GROMACS .gro file of C-alpha atoms in nm:
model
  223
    1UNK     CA    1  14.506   0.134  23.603
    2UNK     CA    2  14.532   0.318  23.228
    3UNK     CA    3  14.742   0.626  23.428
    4UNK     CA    4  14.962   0.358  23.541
    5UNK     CA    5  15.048   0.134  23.239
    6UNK     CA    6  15.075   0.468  23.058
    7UNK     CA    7  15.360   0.549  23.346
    8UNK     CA    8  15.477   0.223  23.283
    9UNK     CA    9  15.512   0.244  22.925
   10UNK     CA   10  15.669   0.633  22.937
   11UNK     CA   11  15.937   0.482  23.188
   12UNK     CA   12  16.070   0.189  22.955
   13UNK     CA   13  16.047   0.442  22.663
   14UNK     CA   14  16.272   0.671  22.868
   15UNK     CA   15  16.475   0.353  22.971
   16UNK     CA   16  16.545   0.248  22.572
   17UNK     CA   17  16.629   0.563  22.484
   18UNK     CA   18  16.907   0.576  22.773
   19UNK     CA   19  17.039   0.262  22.647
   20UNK     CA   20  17.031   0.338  22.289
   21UNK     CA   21  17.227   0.683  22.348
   22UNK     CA   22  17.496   0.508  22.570
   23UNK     CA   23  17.544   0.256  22.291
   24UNK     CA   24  17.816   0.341  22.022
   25UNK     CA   25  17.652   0.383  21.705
   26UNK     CA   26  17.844   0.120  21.529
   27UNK     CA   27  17.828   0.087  21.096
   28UNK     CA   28  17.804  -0.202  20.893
   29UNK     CA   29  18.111  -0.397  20.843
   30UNK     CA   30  18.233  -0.546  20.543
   31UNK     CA   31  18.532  -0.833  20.463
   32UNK     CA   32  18.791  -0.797  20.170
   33UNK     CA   33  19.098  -0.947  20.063
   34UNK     CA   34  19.400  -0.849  19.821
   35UNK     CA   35  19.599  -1.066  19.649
   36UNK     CA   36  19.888  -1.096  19.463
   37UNK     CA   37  20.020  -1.405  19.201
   38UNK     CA   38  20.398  -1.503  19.336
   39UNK     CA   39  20.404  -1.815  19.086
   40UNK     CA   40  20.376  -2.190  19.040
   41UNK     CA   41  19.971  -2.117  19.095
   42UNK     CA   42  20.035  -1.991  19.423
   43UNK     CA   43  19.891  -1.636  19.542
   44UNK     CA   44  19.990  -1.440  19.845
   45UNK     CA   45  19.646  -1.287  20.000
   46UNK     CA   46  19.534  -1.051  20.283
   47UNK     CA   47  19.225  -1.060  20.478
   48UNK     CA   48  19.090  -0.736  20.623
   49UNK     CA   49  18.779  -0.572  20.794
   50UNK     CA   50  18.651  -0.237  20.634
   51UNK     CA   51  18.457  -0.034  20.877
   52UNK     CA   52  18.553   0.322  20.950
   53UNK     CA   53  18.810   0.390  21.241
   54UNK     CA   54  18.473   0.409  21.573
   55UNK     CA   55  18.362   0.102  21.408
   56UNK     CA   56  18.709  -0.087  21.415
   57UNK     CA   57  18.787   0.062  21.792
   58UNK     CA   58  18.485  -0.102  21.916
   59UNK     CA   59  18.627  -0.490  21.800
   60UNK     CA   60  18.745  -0.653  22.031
   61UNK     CA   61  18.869  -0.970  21.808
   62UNK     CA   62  18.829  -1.142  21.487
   63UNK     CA   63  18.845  -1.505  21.382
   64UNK     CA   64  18.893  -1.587  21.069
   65UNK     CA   65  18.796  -1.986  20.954
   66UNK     CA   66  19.002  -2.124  20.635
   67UNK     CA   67  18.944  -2.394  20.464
   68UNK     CA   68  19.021  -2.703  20.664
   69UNK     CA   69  19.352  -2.814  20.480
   70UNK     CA   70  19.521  -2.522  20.642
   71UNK     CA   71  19.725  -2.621  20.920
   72UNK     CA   72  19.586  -2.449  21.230
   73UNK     CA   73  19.285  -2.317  21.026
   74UNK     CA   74  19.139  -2.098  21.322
   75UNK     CA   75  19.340  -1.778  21.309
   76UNK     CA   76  19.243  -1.473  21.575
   77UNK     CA   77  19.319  -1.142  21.553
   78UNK     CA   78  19.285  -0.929  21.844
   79UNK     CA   79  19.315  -0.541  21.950
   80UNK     CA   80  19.460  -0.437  21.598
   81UNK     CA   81  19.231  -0.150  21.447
   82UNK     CA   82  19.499   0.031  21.307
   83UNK     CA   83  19.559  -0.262  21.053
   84UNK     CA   84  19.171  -0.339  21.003
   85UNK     CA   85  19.256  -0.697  21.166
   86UNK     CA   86  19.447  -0.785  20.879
   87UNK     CA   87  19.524  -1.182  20.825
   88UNK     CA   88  19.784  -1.257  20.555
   89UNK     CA   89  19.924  -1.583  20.431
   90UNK     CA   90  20.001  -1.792  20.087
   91UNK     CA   91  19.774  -2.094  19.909
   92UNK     CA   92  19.665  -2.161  19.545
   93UNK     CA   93  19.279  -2.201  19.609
   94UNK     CA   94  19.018  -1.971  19.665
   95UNK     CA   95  18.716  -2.083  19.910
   96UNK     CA   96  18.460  -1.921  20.129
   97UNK     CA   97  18.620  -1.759  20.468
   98UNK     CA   98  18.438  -1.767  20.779
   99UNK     CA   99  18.461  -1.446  21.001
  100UNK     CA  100  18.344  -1.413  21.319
  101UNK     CA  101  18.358  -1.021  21.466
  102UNK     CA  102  18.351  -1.012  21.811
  103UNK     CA  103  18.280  -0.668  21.993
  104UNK     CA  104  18.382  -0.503  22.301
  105UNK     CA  105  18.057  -0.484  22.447
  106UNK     CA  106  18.009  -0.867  22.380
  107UNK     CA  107  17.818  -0.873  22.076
  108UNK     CA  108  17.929  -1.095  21.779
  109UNK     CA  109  17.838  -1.115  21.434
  110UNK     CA  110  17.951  -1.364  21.185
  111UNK     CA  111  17.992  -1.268  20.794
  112UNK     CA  112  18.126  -1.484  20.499
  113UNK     CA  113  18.405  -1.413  20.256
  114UNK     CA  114  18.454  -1.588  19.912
  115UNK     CA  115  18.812  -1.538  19.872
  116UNK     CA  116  18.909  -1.371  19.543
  117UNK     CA  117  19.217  -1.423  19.341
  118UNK     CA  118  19.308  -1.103  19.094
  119UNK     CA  119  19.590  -0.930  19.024
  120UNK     CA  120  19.641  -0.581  19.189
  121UNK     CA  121  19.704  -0.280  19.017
  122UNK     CA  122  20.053  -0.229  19.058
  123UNK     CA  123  20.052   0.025  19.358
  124UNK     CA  124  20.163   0.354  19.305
  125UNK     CA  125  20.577   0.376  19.372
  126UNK     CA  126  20.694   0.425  19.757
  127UNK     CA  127  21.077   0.609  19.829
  128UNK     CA  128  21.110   0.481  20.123
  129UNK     CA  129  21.401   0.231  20.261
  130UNK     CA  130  21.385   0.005  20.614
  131UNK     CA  131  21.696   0.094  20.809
  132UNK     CA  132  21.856   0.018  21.142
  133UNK     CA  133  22.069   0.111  21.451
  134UNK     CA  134  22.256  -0.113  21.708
  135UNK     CA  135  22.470  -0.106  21.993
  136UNK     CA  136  22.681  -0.306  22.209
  137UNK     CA  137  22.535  -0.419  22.559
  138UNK     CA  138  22.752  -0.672  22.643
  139UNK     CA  139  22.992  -0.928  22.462
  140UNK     CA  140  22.773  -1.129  22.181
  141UNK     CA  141  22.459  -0.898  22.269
  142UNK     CA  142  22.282  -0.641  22.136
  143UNK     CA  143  22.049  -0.341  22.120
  144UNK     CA  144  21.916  -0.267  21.806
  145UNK     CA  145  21.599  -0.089  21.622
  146UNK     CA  146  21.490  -0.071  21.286
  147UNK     CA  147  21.306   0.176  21.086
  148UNK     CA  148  21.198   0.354  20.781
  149UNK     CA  149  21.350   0.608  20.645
  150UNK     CA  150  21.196   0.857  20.363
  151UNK     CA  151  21.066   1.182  20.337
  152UNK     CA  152  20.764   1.320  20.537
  153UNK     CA  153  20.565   1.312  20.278
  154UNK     CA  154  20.627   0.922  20.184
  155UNK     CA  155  20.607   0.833  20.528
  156UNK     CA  156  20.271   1.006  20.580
  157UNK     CA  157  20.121   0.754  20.340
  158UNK     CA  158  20.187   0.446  20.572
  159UNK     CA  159  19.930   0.351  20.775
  160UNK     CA  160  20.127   0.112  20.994
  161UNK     CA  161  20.455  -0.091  20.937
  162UNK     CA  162  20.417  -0.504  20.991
  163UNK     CA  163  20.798  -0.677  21.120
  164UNK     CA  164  20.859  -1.010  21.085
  165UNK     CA  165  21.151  -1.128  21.334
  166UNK     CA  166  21.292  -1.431  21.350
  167UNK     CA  167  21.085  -1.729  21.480
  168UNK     CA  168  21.292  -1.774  21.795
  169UNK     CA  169  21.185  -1.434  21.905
  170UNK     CA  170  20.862  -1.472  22.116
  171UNK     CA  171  20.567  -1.329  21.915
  172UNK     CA  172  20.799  -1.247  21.597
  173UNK     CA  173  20.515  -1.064  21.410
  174UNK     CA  174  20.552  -0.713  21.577
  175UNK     CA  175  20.297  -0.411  21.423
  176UNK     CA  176  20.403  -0.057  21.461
  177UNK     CA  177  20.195   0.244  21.364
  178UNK     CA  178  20.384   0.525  21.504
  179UNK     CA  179  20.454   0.749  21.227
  180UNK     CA  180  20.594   1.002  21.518
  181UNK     CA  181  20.919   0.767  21.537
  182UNK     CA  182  20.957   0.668  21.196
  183UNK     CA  183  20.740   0.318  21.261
  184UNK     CA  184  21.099   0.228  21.469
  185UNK     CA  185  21.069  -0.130  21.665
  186UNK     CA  186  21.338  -0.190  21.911
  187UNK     CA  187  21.434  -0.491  22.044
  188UNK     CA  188  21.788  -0.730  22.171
  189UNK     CA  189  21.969  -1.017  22.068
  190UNK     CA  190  22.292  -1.172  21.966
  191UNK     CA  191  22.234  -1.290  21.634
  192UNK     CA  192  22.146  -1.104  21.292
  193UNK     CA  193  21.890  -1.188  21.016
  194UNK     CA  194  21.654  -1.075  20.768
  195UNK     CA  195  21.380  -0.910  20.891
  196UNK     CA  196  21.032  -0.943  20.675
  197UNK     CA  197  20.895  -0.599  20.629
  198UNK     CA  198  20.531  -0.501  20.527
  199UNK     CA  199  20.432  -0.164  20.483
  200UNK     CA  200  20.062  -0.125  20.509
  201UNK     CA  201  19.946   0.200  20.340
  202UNK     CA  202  19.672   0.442  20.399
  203UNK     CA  203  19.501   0.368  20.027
  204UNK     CA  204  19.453   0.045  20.129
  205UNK     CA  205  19.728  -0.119  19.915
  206UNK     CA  206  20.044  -0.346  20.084
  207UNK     CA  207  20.405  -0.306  19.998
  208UNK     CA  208  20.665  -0.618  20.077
  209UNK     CA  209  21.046  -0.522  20.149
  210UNK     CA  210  21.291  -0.648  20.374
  211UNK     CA  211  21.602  -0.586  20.592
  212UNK     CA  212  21.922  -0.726  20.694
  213UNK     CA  213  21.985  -0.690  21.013
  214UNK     CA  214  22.377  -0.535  21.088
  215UNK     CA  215  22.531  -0.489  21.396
  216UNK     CA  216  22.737  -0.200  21.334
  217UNK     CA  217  22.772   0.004  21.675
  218UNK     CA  218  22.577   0.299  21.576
  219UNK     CA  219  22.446   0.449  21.938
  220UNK     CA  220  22.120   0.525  21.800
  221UNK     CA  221  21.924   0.622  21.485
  222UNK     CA  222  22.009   0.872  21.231
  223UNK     CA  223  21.857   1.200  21.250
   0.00000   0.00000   0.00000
């Protein structure tokens, strides 16, 4: 009987161990914001997770809970390591954010954020400029892509470029993060407009710009 709860024992042993190994080893997360003071009391802010780039692979989604007077107040965030599941928006008051991790492998963990309101360091200058291409399709309709343009140097320093189209495009908040292709985002239409640009940095630190669209007729981009 002792033989065989010892054989018993051994054999979950050996069984843990399997699972344990087959389990990414996963580190702590943490939750910060930036912010930045755009006047009249009113701050533009940026929620993130901080893990290191395993850790963030293995999320599946996160939720983030404001505070109730925010219209829709239940914002997800889904498959977007590459920007640490960034959230950004605008408000005046700081409160306590919920955050609710969920993993691939269907764990969850839920964390709290006090939102804090400081000034940033002004971030260190960027020579870089968005740019774009377009051609003709059809009459009233167009190809076009924009870009940003810089040296290789400047452009190694962005992380991953956030577009913001305009609301009649279907999911007009577009994240590229191919440095390969100059962060370009293609895309059609038949009207122009200024595109939101934000250029999310490998130090950690956000720079705003934007773009107006043209319709010029250039075949494609610059080399």
């Amino acid at each position: 009987m002792v033989a065989t709860r010892r054989r018993l024992t051994k054999a979950l042993c050996a069984a843990a161990l399997l699972i344990a190994a087959a389990s990414p080893c996963l580190a702590a997360v943490t939750v910060k914001n930036t912010s930045s003071y755009v006047g009249a009391g009113r701050w533009d802010w940026t929620i993130f997770i901080d893990a290191d780039p395993a850790t963030l692979r293995q999320i599946e989604c996160v939720e983030y809970v404001l505070h109730p007077t925010f219209r829709d107040p239940v914002r997800q965030v889904c498959n977007r390591p590459e920007t640490k599941f960034s959230y950004s928006t605008n408000g005046w008051g700081t409160f306590t954010v919920k955050v609710n991790v969920r993993y691939r492998d269907g764990r969850a963990e839920t964390l709290d954020h006090p939102l804090v309101f400081r000034q940033q360091a002004a971030p260190a200058s960027l020579n870089v400029n968005p740019r774009n291409w377009s051609r003709q399709i059809e009459p009233g309709w167009w190809e076009w892509g924009v870009f940003i343009e810089g040296a290789a140097a400047e452009l190694d320093r962005i992380r991953c470029v956030e577009y913001t189209l305009h609301p009649t495009f279907p999911n007009p908040v577009r994240v590229v993060c191919s440095r390969k292709e100059r962060f370009l985002l293609t895309s059609r239409g038949w009207g122009t407009f200024t595109i939101g640009i934000k250029l999310m940095l490998n130090d950690g630190s956000i720079h705003q710009m934007s773009h107006p669209l043209r319709f010029q007729g250039s075949p494609a981009p610059p080399k």
